[in-house]
Short mmCIF file of C-alpha atoms in Angstrom, two decimals:
data_model
loop_
_atom_site.label_atom_id
_atom_site.label_comp_id
_atom_site.label_asym_id
_atom_site.label_seq_id
_atom_site.Cartn_x
_atom_site.Cartn_y
_atom_site.Cartn_z
CA GLU B 1 12.78 -14.33 10.54
CA ALA B 2 16.37 -14.50 9.27
CA THR B 3 17.27 -15.65 5.79
CA GLY B 4 17.76 -19.40 5.64
CA VAL B 5 15.71 -20.00 8.77
CA SER B 6 12.44 -21.83 8.46
CA THR B 7 9.80 -23.24 10.73
CA VAL B 8 8.08 -26.11 8.95
CA THR B 9 5.26 -27.94 10.68
CA ILE B 10 3.45 -30.48 8.56
CA ALA B 11 1.10 -31.88 11.18
CA ALA B 12 0.60 -32.29 14.91
CA ALA B 13 -1.41 -35.20 16.32
CA GLU B 14 -2.56 -36.29 19.76
CA SER B 15 -1.80 -39.89 20.65
CA GLY B 16 -2.08 -41.27 24.15
CA GLY B 17 -1.68 -37.85 25.74
CA ILE B 18 1.68 -37.15 24.03
CA SER B 19 1.61 -34.84 21.04
CA THR B 20 3.93 -35.29 18.06
CA GLU B 21 5.10 -32.60 15.68
CA PHE B 22 6.30 -33.70 12.21
CA SER B 23 8.52 -31.68 9.89
CA SER B 24 10.90 -32.19 6.96
CA PRO B 25 13.71 -29.61 7.12
CA SER B 26 16.16 -29.46 4.21
CA GLY B 27 19.43 -27.60 4.51
CA ILE B 28 18.08 -25.00 6.96
CA THR B 29 17.78 -24.16 10.62
CA THR B 30 14.56 -25.71 11.85
CA HIS B 31 12.90 -24.53 15.06
CA LEU B 32 11.10 -27.06 17.23
CA ASP B 33 8.19 -25.32 18.94
CA LEU B 34 8.32 -26.92 22.39
CA SER B 35 4.87 -25.47 23.15
CA ASN B 36 3.31 -27.58 20.33
CA ALA B 37 4.51 -31.07 21.25
CA GLN B 38 6.70 -33.25 23.46
CA ASP B 39 7.78 -35.54 20.61
CA HIS B 40 9.36 -34.08 17.48
CA LYS B 41 9.90 -36.24 14.38
CA LEU B 42 12.20 -34.74 11.76
CA THR B 43 12.98 -36.19 8.34
CA CYS B 44 16.15 -34.26 7.49
CA SER B 45 18.14 -33.81 4.29
CA GLY B 46 21.26 -31.80 3.53
CA ILE B 47 22.80 -29.76 6.33
CA THR B 48 20.23 -29.12 9.07
CA THR B 49 20.60 -27.27 12.38
CA ILE B 50 18.02 -27.91 15.09
CA SER B 51 16.99 -25.03 17.35
CA VAL B 52 14.00 -24.45 19.65
CA THR B 53 11.37 -21.92 20.67
CA GLY B 54 8.90 -21.96 23.55
CA GLY B 55 8.77 -24.58 26.25
CA THR B 56 8.36 -24.67 30.00
CA GLU B 57 10.96 -25.50 32.63
CA GLY B 58 10.93 -29.18 33.60
CA GLU B 59 9.27 -30.47 30.40
CA SER B 60 10.74 -33.58 28.81
CA HIS B 61 10.99 -33.85 25.01
CA THR B 62 12.33 -36.24 22.40
CA VAL B 63 13.63 -35.56 18.90
CA ARG B 64 13.54 -38.43 16.40
CA ILE B 65 15.73 -37.70 13.39
CA ILE B 66 15.48 -39.72 10.17
CA ASN B 67 18.10 -39.04 7.49
CA SER B 68 16.77 -38.65 3.96
CA GLY B 69 19.89 -38.94 1.82
CA ILE B 70 23.31 -37.99 3.17
CA THR B 71 22.55 -35.62 6.03
CA THR B 72 24.57 -33.53 8.47
CA VAL B 73 22.64 -32.60 11.64
CA GLY B 74 23.77 -30.02 14.17
CA PHE B 75 22.25 -28.35 17.23
CA SER B 76 21.91 -24.76 18.45
CA THR B 77 23.68 -23.63 21.61
CA PHE B 78 20.42 -24.16 23.54
CA PHE B 79 21.30 -27.88 23.69
CA LEU B 80 23.75 -28.77 26.46
CA PHE B 81 25.24 -32.27 26.14
CA PRO B 82 27.09 -34.17 28.90
CA SER B 83 30.32 -34.18 26.86
CA GLY B 84 30.19 -30.41 26.40
CA SER B 85 29.72 -30.72 22.64
CA SER B 86 27.10 -32.06 20.25
CA PRO B 87 27.23 -35.81 19.62
CA SER B 88 28.56 -37.19 16.36
CA MET B 89 25.44 -37.93 14.34
CA PRO B 90 25.29 -40.54 11.55
CA THR B 91 25.17 -39.09 8.03
CA ALA B 92 24.03 -42.15 6.02
CA ASP B 93 20.64 -42.31 4.30
CA GLY B 94 17.92 -43.99 6.38
CA THR B 95 19.63 -43.78 9.77
CA ILE B 96 17.49 -42.89 12.77
CA SER B 97 18.70 -41.00 15.83
CA LEU B 98 16.98 -40.24 19.13
CA ILE B 99 17.81 -37.29 21.37
CA SER B 100 15.93 -36.75 24.62
CA PHE B 101 16.15 -33.58 26.68
CA THR B 102 14.63 -31.69 29.60
CA VAL B 103 14.01 -27.95 29.54
CA HIS B 104 16.23 -26.54 32.29
CA ARG B 105 15.62 -22.82 31.80
CA VAL B 106 13.60 -20.58 29.44
CA GLY B 107 13.65 -16.82 29.21
CA ALA B 108 15.63 -13.64 28.77
CA ALA B 109 18.65 -15.12 30.59
CA GLY B 110 18.78 -17.79 27.88
CA THR B 111 17.26 -21.15 27.18
CA GLN B 112 19.05 -24.29 28.35
CA LEU B 113 18.11 -27.83 27.39
CA LEU B 114 19.76 -30.70 29.23
CA ALA B 115 20.18 -33.29 26.49
CA GLY B 116 21.18 -36.92 26.68
CA ALA B 117 23.63 -38.46 24.27
CA SER B 118 22.12 -39.61 20.99
CA LEU B 119 21.08 -43.16 20.32
CA ASN B 120 21.50 -44.30 16.74
CA PHE B 121 19.26 -46.99 15.26
CA SER B 122 20.76 -47.94 11.90
#
């Protein structure tokens, strides 16, 4: 594992057949383990980059991002957005963003996630 990269899983729970993974990354690259859950709830602070591991082609996932303090959120190159670049995410404390995506490809040729534009609930 590279310096400054952390995988932080606080808890995973089953609810209605959809599992949720909770984590609180702070100023690091956080890896969502797509094999653990379909719903990922992140309480982020500082500068956070979201990346992924695992997953199966065709799976649908959501990422709920809650800002704790002034937060800058970015995404790894696995995420492909319709505009060709990551959406502009809100930085203010307490804002909530939702990103949904489908796993397009996983493997040695590279992982690709087809992501929708973010929805911001502030």
